[in-house]
């Protein structure tokens, strides 16, 4: 590998602990709308399952919940989206060691963040975690009008860092969106194994697989 000059991170399930974040949001959601029910665990488990680790469109998720859940007063999708927009960001939890790792790496490398999602929500989480200042460039798919694994969004990050792909490493949890997407333009990758299983259709392999962010401090 050529001299490393830049590191590009994914956000959800890489720097942000999405499992804990969505879990906290779901608890608030059930407290808000199902206070009439004493036992909420089954509803909690259903929401976590239907959410598909964040890959289900939220409007579709909430429409399904409206149809299937035992509401005391039936809300609209717009009601639930408003609650999500106000409460999800405030539930944000950083991945263990995230701040320590970012601070250490920023002393040595240019840093960028690429995340799929809605601009307001993703920037809200970044700011909630006090991470914005750690990056020289941030790209959110809604704002960029292109999403991972499309090569264009990775090229946009490289242009902002003014670096070539062979001088950068991309770190993320999704085998297709992150590992395959970044490798397609010539970046080396590190896969953080969280919730997404390895996709055997992805033929390119990361140079490292980690389960904790602080492993990066011995690798990079």
mmCIF file of C-alpha atoms in Angstrom:
data_model
loop_
_atom_site.group_PDB
_atom_site.id
_atom_site.type_symbol
_atom_site.label_atom_id
_atom_site.label_comp_id
_atom_site.label_asym_id
_atom_site.label_seq_id
_atom_site.Cartn_x
_atom_site.Cartn_y
_atom_site.Cartn_z
ATOM 1 C CA UNK A 1 0.000 0.000 0.000
ATOM 2 C CA UNK A 2 1.215 3.492 -0.829
ATOM 3 C CA UNK A 3 1.774 6.095 1.876
ATOM 4 C CA UNK A 4 -1.431 6.593 3.848
ATOM 5 C CA UNK A 5 -2.571 10.212 3.837
ATOM 6 C CA UNK A 6 -6.322 10.078 4.400
ATOM 7 C CA UNK A 7 -8.966 8.091 6.248
ATOM 8 C CA UNK A 8 -12.637 8.079 5.310
ATOM 9 C CA UNK A 9 -15.274 6.749 7.697
ATOM 10 C CA UNK A 10 -18.843 5.563 7.445
ATOM 11 C CA UNK A 11 -21.171 6.843 10.208
ATOM 12 C CA UNK A 12 -23.899 4.388 11.264
ATOM 13 C CA UNK A 13 -22.555 1.253 12.951
ATOM 14 C CA UNK A 14 -19.030 2.558 12.444
ATOM 15 C CA UNK A 15 -18.684 5.771 14.466
ATOM 16 C CA UNK A 16 -22.264 5.852 15.725
ATOM 17 C CA UNK A 17 -23.579 2.863 17.661
ATOM 18 C CA UNK A 18 -26.793 2.553 15.711
ATOM 19 C CA UNK A 19 -28.004 -0.447 17.697
ATOM 20 C CA UNK A 20 -27.974 1.537 20.953
ATOM 21 C CA UNK A 21 -29.190 4.713 19.250
ATOM 22 C CA UNK A 22 -32.241 3.124 17.647
ATOM 23 C CA UNK A 23 -32.869 1.092 20.777
ATOM 24 C CA UNK A 24 -33.048 4.276 22.864
ATOM 25 C CA UNK A 25 -35.327 5.873 20.290
ATOM 26 C CA UNK A 26 -37.604 2.823 20.298
ATOM 27 C CA UNK A 27 -37.909 2.984 24.086
ATOM 28 C CA UNK A 28 -38.945 6.660 23.846
ATOM 29 C CA UNK A 29 -41.368 5.783 21.047
ATOM 30 C CA UNK A 30 -43.102 3.128 23.129
ATOM 31 C CA UNK A 31 -43.253 5.384 26.174
ATOM 32 C CA UNK A 32 -44.865 8.083 24.055
ATOM 33 C CA UNK A 33 -47.451 6.002 22.214
ATOM 34 C CA UNK A 34 -47.991 2.868 24.291
ATOM 35 C CA UNK A 35 -48.074 4.075 27.881
ATOM 36 C CA UNK A 36 -51.444 2.308 28.097
ATOM 37 C CA UNK A 37 -49.637 -1.037 27.806
ATOM 38 C CA UNK A 38 -47.758 -2.510 30.741
ATOM 39 C CA UNK A 39 -45.734 -5.038 28.734
ATOM 40 C CA UNK A 40 -43.949 -3.518 25.749
ATOM 41 C CA UNK A 41 -41.116 -5.974 25.055
ATOM 42 C CA UNK A 42 -42.892 -7.719 22.185
ATOM 43 C CA UNK A 43 -43.552 -4.386 20.459
ATOM 44 C CA UNK A 44 -39.937 -3.336 21.043
ATOM 45 C CA UNK A 45 -38.645 -6.535 19.443
ATOM 46 C CA UNK A 46 -40.984 -6.127 16.470
ATOM 47 C CA UNK A 47 -39.821 -2.571 15.788
ATOM 48 C CA UNK A 48 -36.158 -3.573 15.956
ATOM 49 C CA UNK A 49 -36.795 -6.459 13.571
ATOM 50 C CA UNK A 50 -38.895 -4.464 11.099
ATOM 51 C CA UNK A 51 -36.346 -1.633 11.027
ATOM 52 C CA UNK A 52 -33.840 -3.973 9.326
ATOM 53 C CA UNK A 53 -30.834 -2.341 10.992
ATOM 54 C CA UNK A 54 -31.844 1.014 9.535
ATOM 55 C CA UNK A 55 -32.197 -0.107 5.939
ATOM 56 C CA UNK A 56 -36.000 0.095 5.872
ATOM 57 C CA UNK A 57 -37.424 3.428 4.751
ATOM 58 C CA UNK A 58 -38.851 5.118 7.845
ATOM 59 C CA UNK A 59 -42.125 6.106 6.200
ATOM 60 C CA UNK A 60 -42.652 2.471 5.203
ATOM 61 C CA UNK A 61 -41.726 1.321 8.692
ATOM 62 C CA UNK A 62 -44.156 3.693 10.378
ATOM 63 C CA UNK A 63 -46.949 2.867 7.928
ATOM 64 C CA UNK A 64 -46.505 -0.793 8.821
ATOM 65 C CA UNK A 65 -46.539 -0.044 12.541
ATOM 66 C CA UNK A 66 -49.746 1.954 12.152
ATOM 67 C CA UNK A 67 -51.390 -1.022 10.469
ATOM 68 C CA UNK A 68 -50.145 -3.696 12.854
ATOM 69 C CA UNK A 69 -49.796 -2.173 16.332
ATOM 70 C CA UNK A 70 -52.469 -1.842 19.064
ATOM 71 C CA UNK A 71 -52.719 1.954 19.203
ATOM 72 C CA UNK A 72 -54.848 3.731 21.764
ATOM 73 C CA UNK A 73 -55.139 6.657 19.349
ATOM 74 C CA UNK A 74 -54.100 5.903 15.782
ATOM 75 C CA UNK A 75 -51.468 8.402 14.530
ATOM 76 C CA UNK A 76 -50.543 9.334 10.964
ATOM 77 C CA UNK A 77 -47.247 8.613 9.252
ATOM 78 C CA UNK A 78 -46.573 12.355 9.452
ATOM 79 C CA UNK A 79 -47.075 12.265 13.228
ATOM 80 C CA UNK A 80 -44.554 9.459 13.619
ATOM 81 C CA UNK A 81 -42.045 11.044 11.246
ATOM 82 C CA UNK A 82 -42.200 14.251 13.279
ATOM 83 C CA UNK A 83 -41.548 12.300 16.470
ATOM 84 C CA UNK A 84 -38.661 10.473 14.781
ATOM 85 C CA UNK A 85 -37.077 13.696 13.567
ATOM 86 C CA UNK A 86 -37.222 15.251 17.025
ATOM 87 C CA UNK A 87 -36.248 12.241 19.130
ATOM 88 C CA UNK A 88 -33.949 10.040 17.044
ATOM 89 C CA UNK A 89 -31.094 12.539 16.840
ATOM 90 C CA UNK A 90 -31.235 13.142 20.596
ATOM 91 C CA UNK A 91 -30.821 9.385 21.105
ATOM 92 C CA UNK A 92 -27.438 9.270 19.323
ATOM 93 C CA UNK A 93 -24.744 7.174 21.016
ATOM 94 C CA UNK A 94 -21.130 7.023 19.839
ATOM 95 C CA UNK A 95 -19.419 3.717 19.198
ATOM 96 C CA UNK A 96 -17.034 2.764 21.993
ATOM 97 C CA UNK A 97 -13.657 4.552 21.625
ATOM 98 C CA UNK A 98 -14.926 6.672 18.698
ATOM 99 C CA UNK A 99 -13.772 10.022 20.051
ATOM 100 C CA UNK A 100 -10.409 8.693 21.168
ATOM 101 C CA UNK A 101 -9.766 7.114 17.768
ATOM 102 C CA UNK A 102 -10.846 10.174 15.760
ATOM 103 C CA UNK A 103 -8.711 12.533 17.836
ATOM 104 C CA UNK A 104 -5.665 10.309 17.488
ATOM 105 C CA UNK A 105 -6.008 9.765 13.730
ATOM 106 C CA UNK A 106 -6.740 13.412 12.980
ATOM 107 C CA UNK A 107 -3.264 14.298 14.224
ATOM 108 C CA UNK A 108 -1.747 12.210 11.400
ATOM 109 C CA UNK A 109 -4.201 12.095 8.498
ATOM 110 C CA UNK A 110 -6.766 14.040 6.521
ATOM 111 C CA UNK A 111 -10.224 12.842 7.550
ATOM 112 C CA UNK A 112 -13.593 12.512 5.814
ATOM 113 C CA UNK A 113 -17.002 11.010 6.515
ATOM 114 C CA UNK A 114 -19.440 9.548 3.983
ATOM 115 C CA UNK A 115 -22.917 8.510 5.090
ATOM 116 C CA UNK A 116 -26.131 7.524 3.361
ATOM 117 C CA UNK A 117 -29.231 9.166 4.782
ATOM 118 C CA UNK A 118 -31.196 12.338 5.199
ATOM 119 C CA UNK A 119 -29.193 15.524 5.592
ATOM 120 C CA UNK A 120 -31.007 16.803 8.703
ATOM 121 C CA UNK A 121 -30.862 13.472 10.529
ATOM 122 C CA UNK A 122 -27.251 12.604 9.696
ATOM 123 C CA UNK A 123 -25.825 16.046 10.489
ATOM 124 C CA UNK A 124 -27.971 16.085 13.617
ATOM 125 C CA UNK A 125 -26.338 12.865 14.823
ATOM 126 C CA UNK A 126 -22.851 14.078 13.902
ATOM 127 C CA UNK A 127 -23.393 17.274 15.894
ATOM 128 C CA UNK A 128 -25.016 15.437 18.794
ATOM 129 C CA UNK A 129 -21.839 13.358 19.018
ATOM 130 C CA UNK A 130 -19.634 16.494 18.686
ATOM 131 C CA UNK A 131 -17.777 14.967 15.739
ATOM 132 C CA UNK A 132 -18.135 17.574 12.990
ATOM 133 C CA UNK A 133 -14.816 19.285 13.725
ATOM 134 C CA UNK A 134 -12.905 16.018 13.374
ATOM 135 C CA UNK A 135 -13.455 15.929 9.602
ATOM 136 C CA UNK A 136 -12.031 17.887 6.701
ATOM 137 C CA UNK A 137 -15.000 16.790 4.565
ATOM 138 C CA UNK A 138 -18.465 15.349 5.253
ATOM 139 C CA UNK A 139 -20.775 13.980 2.568
ATOM 140 C CA UNK A 140 -24.387 13.005 3.290
ATOM 141 C CA UNK A 141 -26.122 11.214 0.420
ATOM 142 C CA UNK A 142 -29.278 13.362 0.353
ATOM 143 C CA UNK A 143 -27.200 16.531 0.158
ATOM 144 C CA UNK A 144 -24.715 15.030 -2.306
ATOM 145 C CA UNK A 145 -27.552 13.610 -4.468
ATOM 146 C CA UNK A 146 -25.718 10.302 -4.742
ATOM 147 C CA UNK A 147 -25.389 7.420 -2.299
ATOM 148 C CA UNK A 148 -23.028 4.578 -1.536
ATOM 149 C CA UNK A 149 -22.016 2.294 -3.162
ATOM 150 C CA UNK A 150 -22.013 4.654 -6.186
ATOM 151 C CA UNK A 151 -18.392 5.555 -6.952
ATOM 152 C CA UNK A 152 -19.257 9.222 -7.384
ATOM 153 C CA UNK A 153 -19.775 9.905 -3.686
ATOM 154 C CA UNK A 154 -16.372 8.380 -2.868
ATOM 155 C CA UNK A 155 -14.751 10.472 -5.607
ATOM 156 C CA UNK A 156 -16.386 13.596 -4.207
ATOM 157 C CA UNK A 157 -14.791 12.907 -0.820
ATOM 158 C CA UNK A 158 -11.387 12.348 -2.389
ATOM 159 C CA UNK A 159 -11.677 15.610 -4.336
ATOM 160 C CA UNK A 160 -12.419 17.504 -1.137
ATOM 161 C CA UNK A 161 -9.438 15.903 0.583
ATOM 162 C CA UNK A 162 -7.329 16.471 -2.551
ATOM 163 C CA UNK A 163 -6.050 12.918 -2.363
ATOM 164 C CA UNK A 164 -5.826 9.945 -4.705
ATOM 165 C CA UNK A 165 -7.652 6.724 -3.753
ATOM 166 C CA UNK A 166 -4.442 4.740 -3.298
ATOM 167 C CA UNK A 167 -3.462 7.114 -0.470
ATOM 168 C CA UNK A 168 -6.712 6.564 1.478
ATOM 169 C CA UNK A 169 -8.391 3.879 3.552
ATOM 170 C CA UNK A 170 -12.157 3.598 3.894
ATOM 171 C CA UNK A 171 -13.666 2.163 7.091
ATOM 172 C CA UNK A 172 -17.263 0.943 7.274
ATOM 173 C CA UNK A 173 -19.595 -1.855 8.306
ATOM 174 C CA UNK A 174 -21.512 -2.676 5.117
ATOM 175 C CA UNK A 175 -19.842 -5.168 2.746
ATOM 176 C CA UNK A 176 -21.466 -3.733 -0.391
ATOM 177 C CA UNK A 177 -22.023 -0.051 0.383
ATOM 178 C CA UNK A 178 -18.698 0.434 2.152
ATOM 179 C CA UNK A 179 -16.130 -2.227 1.277
ATOM 180 C CA UNK A 180 -17.126 -2.899 -2.310
ATOM 181 C CA UNK A 181 -18.041 0.712 -3.013
ATOM 182 C CA UNK A 182 -14.716 2.126 -1.836
ATOM 183 C CA UNK A 183 -12.638 -0.670 -3.360
ATOM 184 C CA UNK A 184 -14.245 -0.053 -6.755
ATOM 185 C CA UNK A 185 -12.358 3.239 -7.084
ATOM 186 C CA UNK A 186 -9.068 1.888 -5.757
ATOM 187 C CA UNK A 187 -9.213 2.496 -2.027
ATOM 188 C CA UNK A 188 -8.066 -0.049 0.523
ATOM 189 C CA UNK A 189 -10.743 -0.842 3.068
ATOM 190 C CA UNK A 190 -11.211 -1.935 6.662
ATOM 191 C CA UNK A 191 -14.438 -3.745 7.527
ATOM 192 C CA UNK A 192 -15.848 -3.210 11.001
ATOM 193 C CA UNK A 193 -17.967 -6.255 11.736
ATOM 194 C CA UNK A 194 -21.100 -5.159 13.589
ATOM 195 C CA UNK A 195 -24.552 -6.315 12.432
ATOM 196 C CA UNK A 196 -24.139 -6.835 8.711
ATOM 197 C CA UNK A 197 -22.955 -10.324 7.719
ATOM 198 C CA UNK A 198 -20.309 -10.664 5.039
ATOM 199 C CA UNK A 199 -21.835 -10.842 1.568
ATOM 200 C CA UNK A 200 -20.190 -13.676 -0.351
ATOM 201 C CA UNK A 201 -20.973 -11.908 -3.628
ATOM 202 C CA UNK A 202 -18.441 -9.247 -2.611
ATOM 203 C CA UNK A 203 -15.220 -10.597 -4.084
ATOM 204 C CA UNK A 204 -12.897 -7.828 -2.922
ATOM 205 C CA UNK A 205 -11.557 -8.377 0.586
ATOM 206 C CA UNK A 206 -10.765 -5.684 3.160
ATOM 207 C CA UNK A 207 -7.143 -5.408 4.255
ATOM 208 C CA UNK A 208 -8.308 -5.779 7.865
ATOM 209 C CA UNK A 209 -11.461 -6.843 9.703
ATOM 210 C CA UNK A 210 -12.084 -5.335 13.133
ATOM 211 C CA UNK A 211 -14.821 -5.551 15.751
ATOM 212 C CA UNK A 212 -13.772 -2.519 17.836
ATOM 213 C CA UNK A 213 -12.725 0.948 16.708
ATOM 214 C CA UNK A 214 -9.725 1.078 19.016
ATOM 215 C CA UNK A 215 -8.132 -1.718 16.972
ATOM 216 C CA UNK A 216 -7.451 1.004 14.397
ATOM 217 C CA UNK A 217 -4.876 2.584 16.698
ATOM 218 C CA UNK A 218 -2.592 -0.435 16.285
ATOM 219 C CA UNK A 219 -3.313 -0.876 12.561
ATOM 220 C CA UNK A 220 -2.940 2.694 11.296
#
